Short mmCIF file of C-alpha atoms (C1' of nucleotides) in Angstrom, two decimals:
data_model
loop_
_atom_site.label_atom_id
_atom_site.label_comp_id
_atom_site.label_asym_id
_atom_site.label_seq_id
_atom_site.Cartn_x
_atom_site.Cartn_y
_atom_site.Cartn_z
CA MET A 1 3.45 -73.65 17.99
CA ARG A 2 1.03 -73.56 14.80
CA LYS A 3 -1.64 -71.11 15.99
CA MET A 4 -5.00 -71.28 14.68
CA ASN A 5 -5.70 -69.05 11.24
CA LEU A 6 -8.88 -66.64 12.57
CA HIS A 7 -9.35 -64.51 10.06
CA GLY A 8 -7.47 -65.82 6.90
CA LYS A 9 -4.04 -65.65 8.21
CA THR A 10 -2.27 -67.78 10.71
CA THR A 11 0.12 -66.39 13.61
CA THR A 12 3.35 -66.83 11.68
CA GLU A 13 2.56 -65.18 8.79
CA ILE A 14 1.70 -62.14 10.80
CA ALA A 15 4.61 -62.49 12.52
CA ASP A 16 6.94 -62.73 9.33
CA LEU A 17 4.48 -59.26 7.72
CA LEU A 18 5.58 -58.18 10.65
CA ARG A 19 9.04 -58.40 10.77
CA ASP A 20 9.53 -57.87 6.69
CA HIS A 21 8.58 -54.47 7.89
CA GLY A 22 10.76 -54.66 10.32
CA ILE A 23 8.58 -54.60 13.83
CA THR A 24 9.22 -57.07 16.61
CA ALA A 25 6.56 -59.21 16.65
CA THR A 26 4.79 -59.48 19.95
CA LEU A 27 1.65 -60.91 20.87
CA GLN A 28 -0.24 -57.91 21.27
CA ARG A 29 1.35 -56.46 18.13
CA VAL A 30 -0.23 -59.92 16.07
CA GLU A 31 -3.16 -59.59 17.22
CA ILE A 32 -3.76 -56.05 16.26
CA ALA A 33 -2.39 -56.37 13.23
CA ARG A 34 -4.69 -59.03 12.44
CA ILE A 35 -7.58 -56.73 12.92
CA LEU A 36 -6.61 -54.66 10.48
CA LEU A 37 -5.59 -56.68 8.10
CA SER A 38 -8.42 -59.11 8.26
CA LYS A 39 -11.05 -57.22 6.17
CA LYS A 40 -10.81 -54.36 4.27
CA GLN A 41 -11.93 -52.29 6.42
CA HIS A 42 -11.55 -48.58 8.51
CA VAL A 43 -10.77 -48.76 11.88
CA SER A 44 -9.98 -46.01 14.65
CA ALA A 45 -8.18 -47.05 17.29
CA GLU A 46 -11.64 -47.04 19.88
CA GLN A 47 -12.25 -49.90 17.46
CA VAL A 48 -9.17 -52.00 17.40
CA LEU A 49 -9.11 -51.92 21.20
CA GLU A 50 -12.57 -52.99 21.29
CA LYS A 51 -12.05 -55.79 19.13
CA VAL A 52 -8.47 -56.63 20.25
CA ASN A 53 -10.37 -57.18 23.41
CA LYS A 54 -13.21 -59.31 23.24
CA GLY A 55 -13.87 -60.82 26.09
CA ARG A 56 -10.62 -60.98 27.42
CA SER A 57 -8.52 -57.94 28.32
CA LEU A 58 -5.55 -58.28 25.92
CA VAL A 59 -3.76 -54.84 25.03
CA SER A 60 -4.13 -51.99 26.37
CA LYS A 61 -5.19 -48.27 25.01
CA ALA A 62 -1.88 -47.15 25.26
CA THR A 63 -0.32 -49.69 23.35
CA VAL A 64 -3.05 -49.99 21.10
CA TYR A 65 -2.46 -46.08 20.08
CA ASN A 66 1.22 -46.85 20.16
CA THR A 67 1.18 -49.73 18.17
CA LEU A 68 -1.31 -48.16 15.14
CA ARG A 69 1.53 -45.21 15.59
CA LEU A 70 4.48 -47.37 14.84
CA PHE A 71 2.67 -49.19 12.10
CA ALA A 72 1.75 -46.20 9.79
CA ALA A 73 5.40 -45.24 10.69
CA LYS A 74 6.71 -48.68 9.22
CA GLY A 75 4.07 -48.55 6.30
CA LEU A 76 1.91 -51.65 7.50
CA VAL A 77 -0.62 -49.42 7.36
CA LYS A 78 -1.78 -46.37 6.53
CA GLU A 79 -3.81 -43.21 8.40
CA VAL A 80 -6.79 -41.52 7.22
CA ILE A 81 -7.55 -38.50 7.82
CA VAL A 82 -11.18 -37.04 7.25
CA ASP A 83 -13.00 -36.86 10.25
CA PRO A 84 -11.93 -34.12 12.79
CA THR A 85 -12.39 -35.95 15.42
CA LYS A 86 -10.80 -39.04 14.78
CA VAL A 87 -7.59 -41.07 12.53
CA PHE A 88 -9.03 -43.78 10.95
CA TYR A 89 -6.56 -47.02 10.36
CA GLU A 90 -6.82 -49.33 7.11
CA PRO A 91 -4.14 -51.97 5.53
CA LYS A 92 -1.87 -51.01 2.45
CA THR A 93 -3.86 -51.64 -0.07
CA ASN A 94 -3.38 -50.49 -4.04
CA ASP A 95 -4.46 -47.17 -5.10
CA HIS A 96 -8.20 -46.38 -3.76
CA HIS A 97 -9.69 -43.37 -1.88
CA HIS A 98 -12.77 -42.83 -0.20
CA PHE A 99 -16.70 -41.29 0.51
CA PHE A 100 -16.91 -40.03 3.86
CA ASN A 101 -20.35 -39.86 4.79
CA VAL A 102 -19.63 -36.54 6.69
CA ASP A 103 -23.37 -37.25 9.19
CA THR A 104 -22.26 -40.56 10.11
CA GLY A 105 -18.72 -40.79 9.74
CA GLU A 106 -19.20 -43.75 7.03
CA LEU A 107 -16.48 -44.24 5.05
CA THR A 108 -16.87 -46.24 2.02
CA ASP A 109 -13.89 -47.05 -0.75
CA PHE A 110 -13.39 -46.24 -4.67
CA ASP A 111 -11.25 -47.71 -6.82
CA VAL A 112 -9.88 -44.81 -9.00
CA ASP A 113 -9.43 -46.27 -13.25
CA PHE A 114 -8.06 -43.21 -14.41
CA PRO A 115 -3.81 -42.30 -14.10
CA LEU A 116 -3.92 -39.80 -11.02
CA VAL A 117 -0.30 -39.10 -10.76
CA ASP A 118 -0.71 -37.64 -14.63
CA ASN A 119 -3.21 -34.81 -13.55
CA LEU A 120 -1.55 -33.93 -10.65
CA PRO A 121 -0.01 -30.90 -9.87
CA HIS A 122 3.97 -29.77 -10.55
CA THR A 123 4.96 -30.62 -6.98
CA PRO A 124 6.84 -27.85 -4.90
CA GLU A 125 10.31 -27.58 -5.08
CA GLY A 126 12.20 -29.83 -2.95
CA MET A 127 9.43 -31.60 -1.78
CA SER A 128 8.46 -35.38 -2.86
CA VAL A 129 5.22 -37.03 -2.38
CA VAL A 130 4.20 -39.12 0.21
CA GLY A 131 0.66 -39.82 -1.17
CA VAL A 132 -2.51 -38.84 -2.70
CA ASP A 133 -5.57 -38.68 -1.07
CA ILE A 134 -9.29 -38.08 -2.57
CA THR A 135 -12.23 -37.72 0.01
CA VAL A 136 -15.34 -37.55 -1.23
CA ARG A 137 -18.16 -36.30 0.83
CA VAL A 138 -21.12 -37.59 0.90
CA ARG A 139 -24.91 -37.45 2.43
CA ALA A 140 -27.88 -38.46 2.21
CA ALA A 141 -29.76 -36.77 -0.58
CA HIS A 142 -32.08 -35.01 1.48
CA ALA A 143 -35.42 -35.62 0.35
CA MET B 1 -28.02 -10.63 -4.20
CA ARG B 2 -25.05 -9.17 -3.57
CA LYS B 3 -20.92 -8.92 -5.15
CA MET B 4 -19.11 -11.18 -2.80
CA ASN B 5 -15.79 -10.86 -3.67
CA LEU B 6 -13.20 -11.01 -0.70
CA HIS B 7 -10.76 -8.14 -1.19
CA GLY B 8 -13.04 -5.26 0.01
CA LYS B 9 -12.89 -5.33 3.66
CA THR B 10 -14.61 -2.83 5.44
CA THR B 11 -16.81 -3.65 8.00
CA THR B 12 -20.14 -2.71 5.55
CA GLU B 13 -18.77 -5.05 2.88
CA ILE B 14 -18.24 -8.15 5.13
CA ALA B 15 -21.71 -7.19 7.48
CA ASP B 16 -23.32 -7.60 4.70
CA LEU B 17 -21.74 -11.15 3.35
CA LEU B 18 -22.82 -12.21 6.40
CA ARG B 19 -26.20 -11.58 6.34
CA ASP B 20 -26.27 -13.05 2.94
CA HIS B 21 -25.53 -16.07 4.92
CA GLY B 22 -28.01 -15.92 6.74
CA ILE B 23 -26.00 -15.01 9.81
CA THR B 24 -26.76 -11.97 11.72
CA ALA B 25 -23.97 -9.66 12.22
CA THR B 26 -21.48 -9.00 15.08
CA LEU B 27 -18.85 -7.16 15.83
CA GLN B 28 -16.90 -10.89 16.65
CA ARG B 29 -18.69 -11.98 13.59
CA VAL B 30 -16.77 -9.61 11.69
CA GLU B 31 -13.47 -9.57 13.30
CA ILE B 32 -13.67 -13.15 12.65
CA ALA B 33 -14.46 -13.25 8.84
CA ARG B 34 -12.27 -11.03 8.15
CA ILE B 35 -8.92 -12.61 9.41
CA LEU B 36 -10.47 -15.25 7.30
CA LEU B 37 -11.09 -13.65 4.09
CA SER B 38 -8.58 -11.39 3.89
CA LYS B 39 -5.85 -13.37 2.14
CA LYS B 40 -6.14 -16.88 0.60
CA GLN B 41 -4.68 -18.47 3.87
CA HIS B 42 -5.84 -21.65 6.10
CA VAL B 43 -5.93 -20.42 9.91
CA SER B 44 -6.72 -23.31 12.82
CA ALA B 45 -9.22 -21.52 15.52
CA GLU B 46 -6.42 -21.40 17.19
CA GLN B 47 -4.69 -18.67 15.07
CA VAL B 48 -7.93 -16.82 14.53
CA LEU B 49 -8.09 -16.34 18.20
CA GLU B 50 -4.44 -14.91 18.41
CA LYS B 51 -4.87 -12.66 15.39
CA VAL B 52 -8.53 -11.36 16.00
CA ASN B 53 -7.08 -10.18 19.73
CA LYS B 54 -4.09 -8.81 18.52
CA GLY B 55 -3.55 -6.31 22.03
CA ARG B 56 -7.08 -6.29 23.01
CA SER B 57 -9.35 -9.01 23.75
CA LEU B 58 -12.05 -8.66 21.96
CA VAL B 59 -13.36 -12.27 21.29
CA SER B 60 -13.35 -15.38 23.82
CA LYS B 61 -11.95 -18.59 22.58
CA ALA B 62 -15.43 -20.13 22.87
CA THR B 63 -16.80 -17.51 20.30
CA VAL B 64 -13.81 -18.38 17.70
CA TYR B 65 -14.77 -21.58 17.87
CA ASN B 66 -18.53 -21.78 17.94
CA THR B 67 -18.23 -19.33 14.93
CA LEU B 68 -16.19 -20.64 12.94
CA ARG B 69 -18.29 -23.70 13.41
CA LEU B 70 -21.19 -21.26 12.22
CA PHE B 71 -19.74 -20.21 9.13
CA ALA B 72 -18.84 -23.35 8.17
CA ALA B 73 -22.20 -24.71 8.58
CA LYS B 74 -23.54 -21.21 6.37
CA GLY B 75 -20.92 -21.96 4.21
CA LEU B 76 -18.91 -18.84 4.81
CA VAL B 77 -16.30 -20.94 5.05
CA LYS B 78 -14.41 -24.45 4.09
CA GLU B 79 -13.05 -26.55 6.91
CA VAL B 80 -9.93 -28.80 5.55
CA ILE B 81 -9.55 -31.74 6.98
CA VAL B 82 -5.37 -32.96 6.68
CA ASP B 83 -3.87 -32.65 9.91
CA PRO B 84 -5.16 -35.15 12.00
CA THR B 85 -4.61 -32.30 15.58
CA LYS B 86 -6.44 -29.48 13.96
CA VAL B 87 -8.79 -27.83 12.19
CA PHE B 88 -8.32 -25.32 8.93
CA TYR B 89 -10.36 -22.95 7.71
CA GLU B 90 -10.23 -20.96 4.43
CA PRO B 91 -12.72 -18.50 2.23
CA LYS B 92 -14.83 -20.76 0.06
CA THR B 93 -12.98 -20.04 -2.99
CA ASN B 94 -13.02 -21.76 -6.58
CA ASP B 95 -11.96 -25.10 -6.84
CA HIS B 96 -8.44 -25.92 -5.98
CA HIS B 97 -6.76 -28.49 -3.71
CA HIS B 98 -3.89 -28.73 -1.12
CA PHE B 99 -0.34 -29.76 -0.77
CA PHE B 100 0.11 -30.65 3.23
CA ASN B 101 3.87 -30.80 4.13
CA VAL B 102 3.53 -33.96 7.17
CA ASP B 103 6.23 -32.70 8.78
CA THR B 104 5.47 -29.52 8.71
CA GLY B 105 1.94 -29.08 8.65
CA GLU B 106 2.42 -26.69 6.26
CA LEU B 107 -0.60 -26.28 3.91
CA THR B 108 -0.73 -25.17 0.27
CA ASP B 109 -3.21 -24.66 -2.91
CA PHE B 110 -2.90 -25.76 -6.07
CA ASP B 111 -5.22 -25.31 -8.63
CA VAL B 112 -6.91 -28.19 -11.05
CA ASP B 113 -7.18 -27.82 -14.45
CA PHE B 114 -8.87 -30.75 -15.17
CA PRO B 115 -12.53 -31.48 -15.08
CA LEU B 116 -12.15 -33.41 -11.83
CA VAL B 117 -16.14 -34.32 -11.42
CA ASP B 118 -16.27 -35.90 -14.79
CA ASN B 119 -13.64 -38.35 -13.36
CA LEU B 120 -15.52 -38.96 -10.29
CA PRO B 121 -16.87 -42.84 -9.54
CA HIS B 122 -20.21 -43.01 -9.48
CA THR B 123 -21.93 -41.85 -6.01
CA PRO B 124 -23.12 -44.46 -3.76
CA GLU B 125 -27.69 -44.64 -3.90
CA GLY B 126 -28.98 -41.66 -2.52
CA MET B 127 -25.89 -40.09 -1.62
CA SER B 128 -25.56 -36.14 -2.82
CA VAL B 129 -21.88 -35.06 -3.08
CA VAL B 130 -20.82 -32.21 -0.74
CA GLY B 131 -17.35 -32.00 -2.37
CA VAL B 132 -14.66 -32.96 -3.20
CA ASP B 133 -11.00 -32.88 -1.53
CA ILE B 134 -7.50 -34.19 -3.13
CA THR B 135 -4.38 -34.06 -0.58
CA VAL B 136 -1.04 -34.97 -1.38
CA ARG B 137 1.23 -35.50 1.58
CA VAL B 138 4.54 -34.68 0.82
CA ARG B 139 7.53 -34.05 2.51
CA ALA B 140 10.93 -32.51 2.09
CA ALA B 141 12.82 -34.77 -0.32
CA HIS B 142 15.85 -36.28 1.87
CA ALA B 143 18.44 -34.80 2.94
"C1'" DA C 1 -40.11 -9.61 27.88
"C1'" DT C 2 -37.80 -12.57 25.15
"C1'" DT C 3 -34.44 -14.19 22.21
"C1'" DC C 4 -29.51 -14.27 20.09
"C1'" DG C 5 -25.02 -13.98 20.79
"C1'" DT C 6 -20.36 -13.79 23.86
"C1'" DG C 7 -17.59 -14.87 28.00
"C1'" DC C 8 -15.08 -18.13 31.11
"C1'" DA C 9 -14.30 -21.69 33.14
"C1'" DA C 10 -14.69 -26.64 33.06
"C1'" DA C 11 -15.56 -30.58 30.94
"C1'" DC C 12 -14.77 -33.96 26.85
"C1'" DC C 13 -12.35 -37.05 23.87
"C1'" DC C 14 -9.15 -38.37 20.89
"C1'" DT C 15 -4.01 -39.30 21.68
"C1'" DT C 16 0.25 -39.13 23.94
"C1'" DT C 17 2.79 -39.78 27.43
"C1'" DG C 18 6.10 -41.05 32.49
"C1'" DC C 19 7.61 -44.38 34.98
"C1'" DA C 20 7.33 -49.18 36.82
"C1'" DA C 21 7.05 -54.20 35.58
"C1'" DA C 22 6.95 -57.73 31.82
"C1'" DG C 23 8.54 -59.60 27.96
"C1'" DA C 24 11.96 -60.61 23.74
"C1'" DG C 25 16.90 -61.57 22.27
"C1'" DC D 1 21.14 -59.98 30.88
"C1'" DT D 2 19.82 -56.12 28.24
"C1'" DC D 3 16.47 -53.84 25.64
"C1'" DT D 4 12.18 -53.69 24.14
"C1'" DT D 5 7.24 -53.82 24.57
"C1'" DT D 6 3.38 -53.07 27.96
"C1'" DG D 7 0.15 -51.40 31.11
"C1'" DC D 8 -1.83 -47.89 33.83
"C1'" DA D 9 -3.02 -43.28 35.02
"C1'" DA D 10 -2.37 -39.01 34.21
"C1'" DA D 11 -1.31 -35.69 31.85
"C1'" DG D 12 -2.15 -32.73 26.23
"C1'" DG D 13 -4.49 -30.36 23.61
"C1'" DG D 14 -7.92 -29.01 20.50
"C1'" DT D 15 -12.76 -28.98 20.91
"C1'" DT D 16 -17.78 -28.14 22.76
"C1'" DT D 17 -20.70 -26.60 26.38
"C1'" DG D 18 -23.38 -25.07 30.70
"C1'" DC D 19 -24.73 -20.90 32.19
"C1'" DA D 20 -24.95 -15.90 33.47
"C1'" DC D 21 -24.47 -11.49 31.79
"C1'" DG D 22 -25.04 -8.29 27.66
"C1'" DA D 23 -27.23 -7.18 23.67
"C1'" DA D 24 -30.98 -6.44 20.33
"C1'" DT D 25 -36.01 -6.57 19.18
#
DNA sequence: ATTCGTGCAAACCCTTTGCAAAGAG
DNA sequence: CTCTTTGCAAAGGGTTTGCACGAAT
């Protein structure tokens, strides 16, 4: 049962990756994971739904949402909260942050080359840091 | 040119502040502004609605939402996008950023004492920076 | 009279949920 | 066979909108 390598990872590789994260591998989950991991990109649930069902009807809306939430909980993907109207998901890669075009909703990455953590303020008592997000909101420089 | 420090909260002062931002002062808007500017706090639209109508019925839900959007557009308040389920509003004060408790939804400020802008990456061609938000997501240190 | 602001309810959109059927181990 | 996952549709919750009424110029 060796499947085609469509986007750089074989089905088996993805299935193993899911199991490594404590996620039962199913057809739907593998295909959703394939989309999320395929490129360095940010996708909304709606985009995942659209991409995963190219021409066919493989995954329902509910499953997409539930799966994305599951993936995020298991640490396979990261939720990006920058747009008040929807959540973006991206593969969990190295430290990088985002430009967010407030007019178009477009999201772009940038890497940090400075020691971010050293500059962080003191974390409140009894709290541990889950993550640090920097969002640079931009817009087209108006003429 | 008006001095706009947010501690005095007489109706006249607030009305003047609104006008300074190009906002027609009405009773409802003044009362909403009073809540937003009263303390250094973050409030959701729902909380504004609740606070502004203490015991009476002064402002409708639609007006709260429309007014908050107007205030944000006019630069009187800032939207804080950290919670996927709702938008927070805060007075536009000096540079500070946020701790966000991912479990409780609680939002806390912290000031930056380092020159943030100098560390920023190159802004994409033709883009201008609207703002920079740093969100430190925290949770109660595991029991 | 014309323009702007407000209120109400309904509409909207993204997201979650309840429950029955299909799939995994 | 038992437990988990999926699908469908419906509900949910925050936010926006359409339209009539009221206030201001």
